[in-house]
């Protein structure tokens, strides 16, 4: 009985581990990422839910107009902690504070959706 009860939990744990592993292929450890890596992560990982051009999909639009209304601190908290009870996952373990701040600033300035990403120019 004890063993049977544990099975669903193990299954859920396996699914979670798989999800985490797939995210980890883009953000292997919480080391600072290069600007290009960050830009790719935002377009691919965030884009998988927020739309490849960040105009919205499963998650809402991450275009500058909307991000400027939220403000850098609110965006940082949402990225770090995710949004409980929604599909928005926490990124705290995958990205450094510095990377999260940079993503928040770049979302506000529209760096990821412009022809030339400002993040690709600065070190
Ligand atoms: C698995 C899907 C998924 C992924 C991956 C994801 N998000 Fe989200 N995100 C969501 C959903 C769904 C919401 C809306 C939550 C709600 O209902 O308030 C959201 C909300 C947000 C918000 C708040 C938007 C607003 O106007 O309220 C921000 C900012 C955000 N996500 C940024 C990001 C960033 C940056 C990444 C990548 C590092 C990311 N998200 C990855 C699903 C995702």
PDB file of C-alpha atoms and ligand atoms in Angstrom:
ATOM      1  CA  UNK A   1       0.000   0.000   0.000  1.00  0.00           C
ATOM      2  CA  UNK A   2       2.738   2.380   0.982  1.00  0.00           C
ATOM      3  CA  UNK A   3       4.557   1.658  -2.264  1.00  0.00           C
ATOM      4  CA  UNK A   4       1.411   2.091  -4.348  1.00  0.00           C
ATOM      5  CA  UNK A   5       0.746   5.477  -2.816  1.00  0.00           C
ATOM      6  CA  UNK A   6       4.186   6.652  -3.727  1.00  0.00           C
ATOM      7  CA  UNK A   7       3.869   5.889  -7.418  1.00  0.00           C
ATOM      8  CA  UNK A   8       1.907   8.944  -8.562  1.00  0.00           C
ATOM      9  CA  UNK A   9       4.320  11.143  -6.651  1.00  0.00           C
ATOM     10  CA  UNK A  10       7.262   9.453  -8.368  1.00  0.00           C
ATOM     11  CA  UNK A  11       5.580   9.951 -11.738  1.00  0.00           C
ATOM     12  CA  UNK A  12       5.029  13.635 -11.035  1.00  0.00           C
ATOM     13  CA  UNK A  13       8.612  13.963  -9.839  1.00  0.00           C
ATOM     14  CA  UNK A  14       9.824  12.373 -13.088  1.00  0.00           C
ATOM     15  CA  UNK A  15       7.786  14.737 -15.216  1.00  0.00           C
ATOM     16  CA  UNK A  16       9.084  17.702 -13.232  1.00  0.00           C
ATOM     17  CA  UNK A  17      12.652  16.444 -13.548  1.00  0.00           C
ATOM     18  CA  UNK A  18      12.210  16.171 -17.321  1.00  0.00           C
ATOM     19  CA  UNK A  19      10.807  19.694 -17.532  1.00  0.00           C
ATOM     20  CA  UNK A  20      13.650  21.072 -15.473  1.00  0.00           C
ATOM     21  CA  UNK A  21      16.174  19.143 -17.564  1.00  0.00           C
ATOM     22  CA  UNK A  22      14.813  20.605 -20.799  1.00  0.00           C
ATOM     23  CA  UNK A  23      14.986  24.118 -19.403  1.00  0.00           C
ATOM     24  CA  UNK A  24      18.497  23.401 -18.144  1.00  0.00           C
ATOM     25  CA  UNK A  25      19.749  22.659 -21.639  1.00  0.00           C
ATOM     26  CA  UNK A  26      19.396  26.390 -22.274  1.00  0.00           C
ATOM     27  CA  UNK A  27      20.481  27.612 -18.869  1.00  0.00           C
ATOM     28  CA  UNK A  28      22.831  25.009 -17.527  1.00  0.00           C
ATOM     29  CA  UNK A  29      23.838  26.630 -14.295  1.00  0.00           C
ATOM     30  CA  UNK A  30      23.337  29.893 -12.518  1.00  0.00           C
ATOM     31  CA  UNK A  31      26.454  31.432 -14.004  1.00  0.00           C
ATOM     32  CA  UNK A  32      26.117  34.748 -15.753  1.00  0.00           C
ATOM     33  CA  UNK A  33      25.365  34.155 -19.379  1.00  0.00           C
ATOM     34  CA  UNK A  34      26.788  35.992 -22.318  1.00  0.00           C
ATOM     35  CA  UNK A  35      24.560  38.584 -23.947  1.00  0.00           C
ATOM     36  CA  UNK A  36      23.986  36.266 -26.894  1.00  0.00           C
ATOM     37  CA  UNK A  37      23.097  33.361 -24.639  1.00  0.00           C
ATOM     38  CA  UNK A  38      20.634  35.527 -22.716  1.00  0.00           C
ATOM     39  CA  UNK A  39      19.095  36.790 -25.892  1.00  0.00           C
ATOM     40  CA  UNK A  40      18.682  33.246 -27.218  1.00  0.00           C
ATOM     41  CA  UNK A  41      17.232  32.070 -23.921  1.00  0.00           C
ATOM     42  CA  UNK A  42      14.652  34.845 -23.897  1.00  0.00           C
ATOM     43  CA  UNK A  43      13.651  34.255 -27.507  1.00  0.00           C
ATOM     44  CA  UNK A  44      13.538  30.472 -27.235  1.00  0.00           C
ATOM     45  CA  UNK A  45      12.543  29.651 -23.647  1.00  0.00           C
ATOM     46  CA  UNK A  46      10.438  32.675 -22.802  1.00  0.00           C
ATOM     47  CA  UNK A  47       9.281  32.789 -26.428  1.00  0.00           C
ATOM     48  CA  UNK A  48       7.918  29.256 -26.226  1.00  0.00           C
ATOM     49  CA  UNK A  49       5.171  30.617 -23.980  1.00  0.00           C
ATOM     50  CA  UNK A  50       5.184  34.345 -24.703  1.00  0.00           C
ATOM     51  CA  UNK A  51       5.424  34.014 -28.478  1.00  0.00           C
ATOM     52  CA  UNK A  52       8.578  33.986 -30.605  1.00  0.00           C
ATOM     53  CA  UNK A  53       8.265  37.738 -31.139  1.00  0.00           C
ATOM     54  CA  UNK A  54       7.158  38.138 -27.490  1.00  0.00           C
ATOM     55  CA  UNK A  55       3.765  39.412 -28.619  1.00  0.00           C
ATOM     56  CA  UNK A  56       2.038  36.881 -26.415  1.00  0.00           C
ATOM     57  CA  UNK A  57       0.935  33.273 -26.656  1.00  0.00           C
ATOM     58  CA  UNK A  58       0.149  31.120 -23.650  1.00  0.00           C
ATOM     59  CA  UNK A  59       1.655  33.957 -21.596  1.00  0.00           C
ATOM     60  CA  UNK A  60       0.930  37.655 -22.181  1.00  0.00           C
ATOM     61  CA  UNK A  61       2.859  40.011 -24.427  1.00  0.00           C
ATOM     62  CA  UNK A  62       6.339  40.975 -23.230  1.00  0.00           C
ATOM     63  CA  UNK A  63       6.554  43.968 -25.562  1.00  0.00           C
ATOM     64  CA  UNK A  64       8.084  47.166 -24.192  1.00  0.00           C
ATOM     65  CA  UNK A  65       4.806  49.088 -23.738  1.00  0.00           C
ATOM     66  CA  UNK A  66       3.543  46.450 -21.352  1.00  0.00           C
ATOM     67  CA  UNK A  67       6.893  45.954 -19.625  1.00  0.00           C
ATOM     68  CA  UNK A  68       7.364  49.675 -19.005  1.00  0.00           C
ATOM     69  CA  UNK A  69       3.998  49.718 -17.269  1.00  0.00           C
ATOM     70  CA  UNK A  70       5.164  46.927 -14.949  1.00  0.00           C
ATOM     71  CA  UNK A  71       8.563  48.429 -14.133  1.00  0.00           C
ATOM     72  CA  UNK A  72      11.934  46.779 -13.687  1.00  0.00           C
ATOM     73  CA  UNK A  73      11.452  45.589 -10.096  1.00  0.00           C
ATOM     74  CA  UNK A  74       8.088  43.962 -10.742  1.00  0.00           C
ATOM     75  CA  UNK A  75       9.463  42.195 -13.821  1.00  0.00           C
ATOM     76  CA  UNK A  76      12.504  40.969 -11.881  1.00  0.00           C
ATOM     77  CA  UNK A  77      10.307  39.472  -9.168  1.00  0.00           C
ATOM     78  CA  UNK A  78       8.046  37.757 -11.690  1.00  0.00           C
ATOM     79  CA  UNK A  79      11.012  36.232 -13.538  1.00  0.00           C
ATOM     80  CA  UNK A  80      12.741  35.135 -10.331  1.00  0.00           C
ATOM     81  CA  UNK A  81       9.698  33.696  -8.548  1.00  0.00           C
ATOM     82  CA  UNK A  82       7.366  32.900 -11.422  1.00  0.00           C
ATOM     83  CA  UNK A  83       3.649  33.365 -10.893  1.00  0.00           C
ATOM     84  CA  UNK A  84       2.172  30.814  -8.510  1.00  0.00           C
ATOM     85  CA  UNK A  85      -0.840  28.908  -9.868  1.00  0.00           C
ATOM     86  CA  UNK A  86      -0.009  29.907 -13.433  1.00  0.00           C
ATOM     87  CA  UNK A  87       2.256  28.406 -16.095  1.00  0.00           C
ATOM     88  CA  UNK A  88       4.881  31.105 -15.469  1.00  0.00           C
ATOM     89  CA  UNK A  89       7.835  29.207 -13.927  1.00  0.00           C
ATOM     90  CA  UNK A  90      10.446  30.611 -11.500  1.00  0.00           C
ATOM     91  CA  UNK A  91      13.892  31.208 -12.984  1.00  0.00           C
ATOM     92  CA  UNK A  92      15.733  31.920  -9.735  1.00  0.00           C
ATOM     93  CA  UNK A  93      17.735  28.677  -9.882  1.00  0.00           C
ATOM     94  CA  UNK A  94      18.609  28.999 -13.561  1.00  0.00           C
ATOM     95  CA  UNK A  95      19.564  32.634 -13.888  1.00  0.00           C
ATOM     96  CA  UNK A  96      21.629  34.951 -11.730  1.00  0.00           C
ATOM     97  CA  UNK A  97      20.216  38.142 -10.217  1.00  0.00           C
ATOM     98  CA  UNK A  98      22.330  40.050 -12.684  1.00  0.00           C
ATOM     99  CA  UNK A  99      20.958  38.141 -15.685  1.00  0.00           C
ATOM    100  CA  UNK A 100      17.395  38.573 -14.453  1.00  0.00           C
ATOM    101  CA  UNK A 101      17.931  42.323 -14.059  1.00  0.00           C
ATOM    102  CA  UNK A 102      19.382  42.505 -17.538  1.00  0.00           C
ATOM    103  CA  UNK A 103      16.459  40.605 -19.058  1.00  0.00           C
ATOM    104  CA  UNK A 104      14.029  42.920 -17.254  1.00  0.00           C
ATOM    105  CA  UNK A 105      15.829  46.008 -18.568  1.00  0.00           C
ATOM    106  CA  UNK A 106      16.091  44.603 -22.076  1.00  0.00           C
ATOM    107  CA  UNK A 107      12.416  43.655 -22.132  1.00  0.00           C
ATOM    108  CA  UNK A 108      11.596  47.257 -21.194  1.00  0.00           C
ATOM    109  CA  UNK A 109      13.831  48.701 -23.878  1.00  0.00           C
ATOM    110  CA  UNK A 110      12.704  46.242 -26.529  1.00  0.00           C
ATOM    111  CA  UNK A 111      16.225  44.942 -27.132  1.00  0.00           C
ATOM    112  CA  UNK A 112      15.027  41.418 -27.903  1.00  0.00           C
ATOM    113  CA  UNK A 113      12.582  42.394 -30.582  1.00  0.00           C
ATOM    114  CA  UNK A 114      14.590  45.060 -32.397  1.00  0.00           C
ATOM    115  CA  UNK A 115      16.679  44.353 -35.467  1.00  0.00           C
ATOM    116  CA  UNK A 116      19.796  45.003 -33.421  1.00  0.00           C
ATOM    117  CA  UNK A 117      19.767  43.771 -29.886  1.00  0.00           C
ATOM    118  CA  UNK A 118      21.497  46.164 -27.498  1.00  0.00           C
ATOM    119  CA  UNK A 119      22.467  43.138 -25.399  1.00  0.00           C
ATOM    120  CA  UNK A 120      24.564  41.823 -28.251  1.00  0.00           C
ATOM    121  CA  UNK A 121      26.678  44.945 -28.335  1.00  0.00           C
ATOM    122  CA  UNK A 122      27.549  45.435 -24.674  1.00  0.00           C
ATOM    123  CA  UNK A 123      29.783  42.950 -22.853  1.00  0.00           C
TER     124      UNK A 123
HETATM  125  C1  LIG B   1       5.779  27.604 -19.424  1.00  0.00           C
HETATM  126  C2  LIG B   1       5.344  28.858 -19.988  1.00  0.00           C
HETATM  127  C3  LIG B   1       6.148  30.118 -19.664  1.00  0.00           C
HETATM  128  C4  LIG B   1       7.497  30.327 -19.778  1.00  0.00           C
HETATM  129  C5  LIG B   1       8.561  29.337 -20.253  1.00  0.00           C
HETATM  130  C6  LIG B   1       7.737  31.698 -19.403  1.00  0.00           C
HETATM  131  N1  LIG B   1       6.556  32.298 -19.050  1.00  0.00           N
HETATM  132 FE1  LIG B   1       6.351  34.220 -18.380  1.00  0.00          FE
HETATM  133  N2  LIG B   1       4.359  33.903 -18.087  1.00  0.00           N
HETATM  134  C7  LIG B   1       3.674  32.748 -18.430  1.00  0.00           C
HETATM  135  C8  LIG B   1       2.268  32.932 -18.122  1.00  0.00           C
HETATM  136  C9  LIG B   1       1.148  31.913 -18.344  1.00  0.00           C
HETATM  137  C10 LIG B   1       2.142  34.230 -17.567  1.00  0.00           C
HETATM  138  C11 LIG B   1       0.867  34.911 -17.074  1.00  0.00           C
HETATM  139  C12 LIG B   1       0.645  34.571 -15.634  1.00  0.00           C
HETATM  140  C13 LIG B   1      -0.639  35.222 -15.147  1.00  0.00           C
HETATM  141  O1  LIG B   1      -1.687  34.653 -15.419  1.00  0.00           O
HETATM  142  O2  LIG B   1      -0.543  36.282 -14.516  1.00  0.00           O
HETATM  143  C14 LIG B   1       3.476  34.815 -17.568  1.00  0.00           C
HETATM  144  C15 LIG B   1       3.761  36.098 -17.112  1.00  0.00           C
HETATM  145  C16 LIG B   1       4.974  36.726 -17.273  1.00  0.00           C
HETATM  146  C17 LIG B   1       5.245  38.103 -16.961  1.00  0.00           C
HETATM  147  C18 LIG B   1       4.232  39.101 -16.419  1.00  0.00           C
HETATM  148  C19 LIG B   1       3.572  39.743 -17.622  1.00  0.00           C
HETATM  149  C20 LIG B   1       2.452  40.677 -17.246  1.00  0.00           C
HETATM  150  O3  LIG B   1       2.203  41.605 -18.022  1.00  0.00           O
HETATM  151  O4  LIG B   1       1.818  40.453 -16.206  1.00  0.00           O
HETATM  152  C21 LIG B   1       6.545  38.356 -17.274  1.00  0.00           C
HETATM  153  C22 LIG B   1       7.294  39.680 -17.133  1.00  0.00           C
HETATM  154  C23 LIG B   1       7.096  37.119 -17.779  1.00  0.00           C
HETATM  155  N3  LIG B   1       6.116  36.141 -17.762  1.00  0.00           N
HETATM  156  C24 LIG B   1       8.387  36.988 -18.227  1.00  0.00           C
HETATM  157  C25 LIG B   1       8.949  35.779 -18.643  1.00  0.00           C
HETATM  158  C26 LIG B   1      10.324  35.633 -18.997  1.00  0.00           C
HETATM  159  C27 LIG B   1      11.360  36.759 -19.040  1.00  0.00           C
HETATM  160  C28 LIG B   1      10.512  34.310 -19.303  1.00  0.00           C
HETATM  161  C29 LIG B   1      11.798  33.623 -19.664  1.00  0.00           C
HETATM  162  C30 LIG B   1      12.914  33.806 -18.746  1.00  0.00           C
HETATM  163  C31 LIG B   1       9.217  33.656 -19.157  1.00  0.00           C
HETATM  164  N4  LIG B   1       8.297  34.576 -18.754  1.00  0.00           N
HETATM  165  C32 LIG B   1       8.981  32.309 -19.418  1.00  0.00           C
HETATM  166  C33 LIG B   1       4.215  31.598 -18.975  1.00  0.00           C
HETATM  167  C34 LIG B   1       5.568  31.372 -19.201  1.00  0.00           C
END
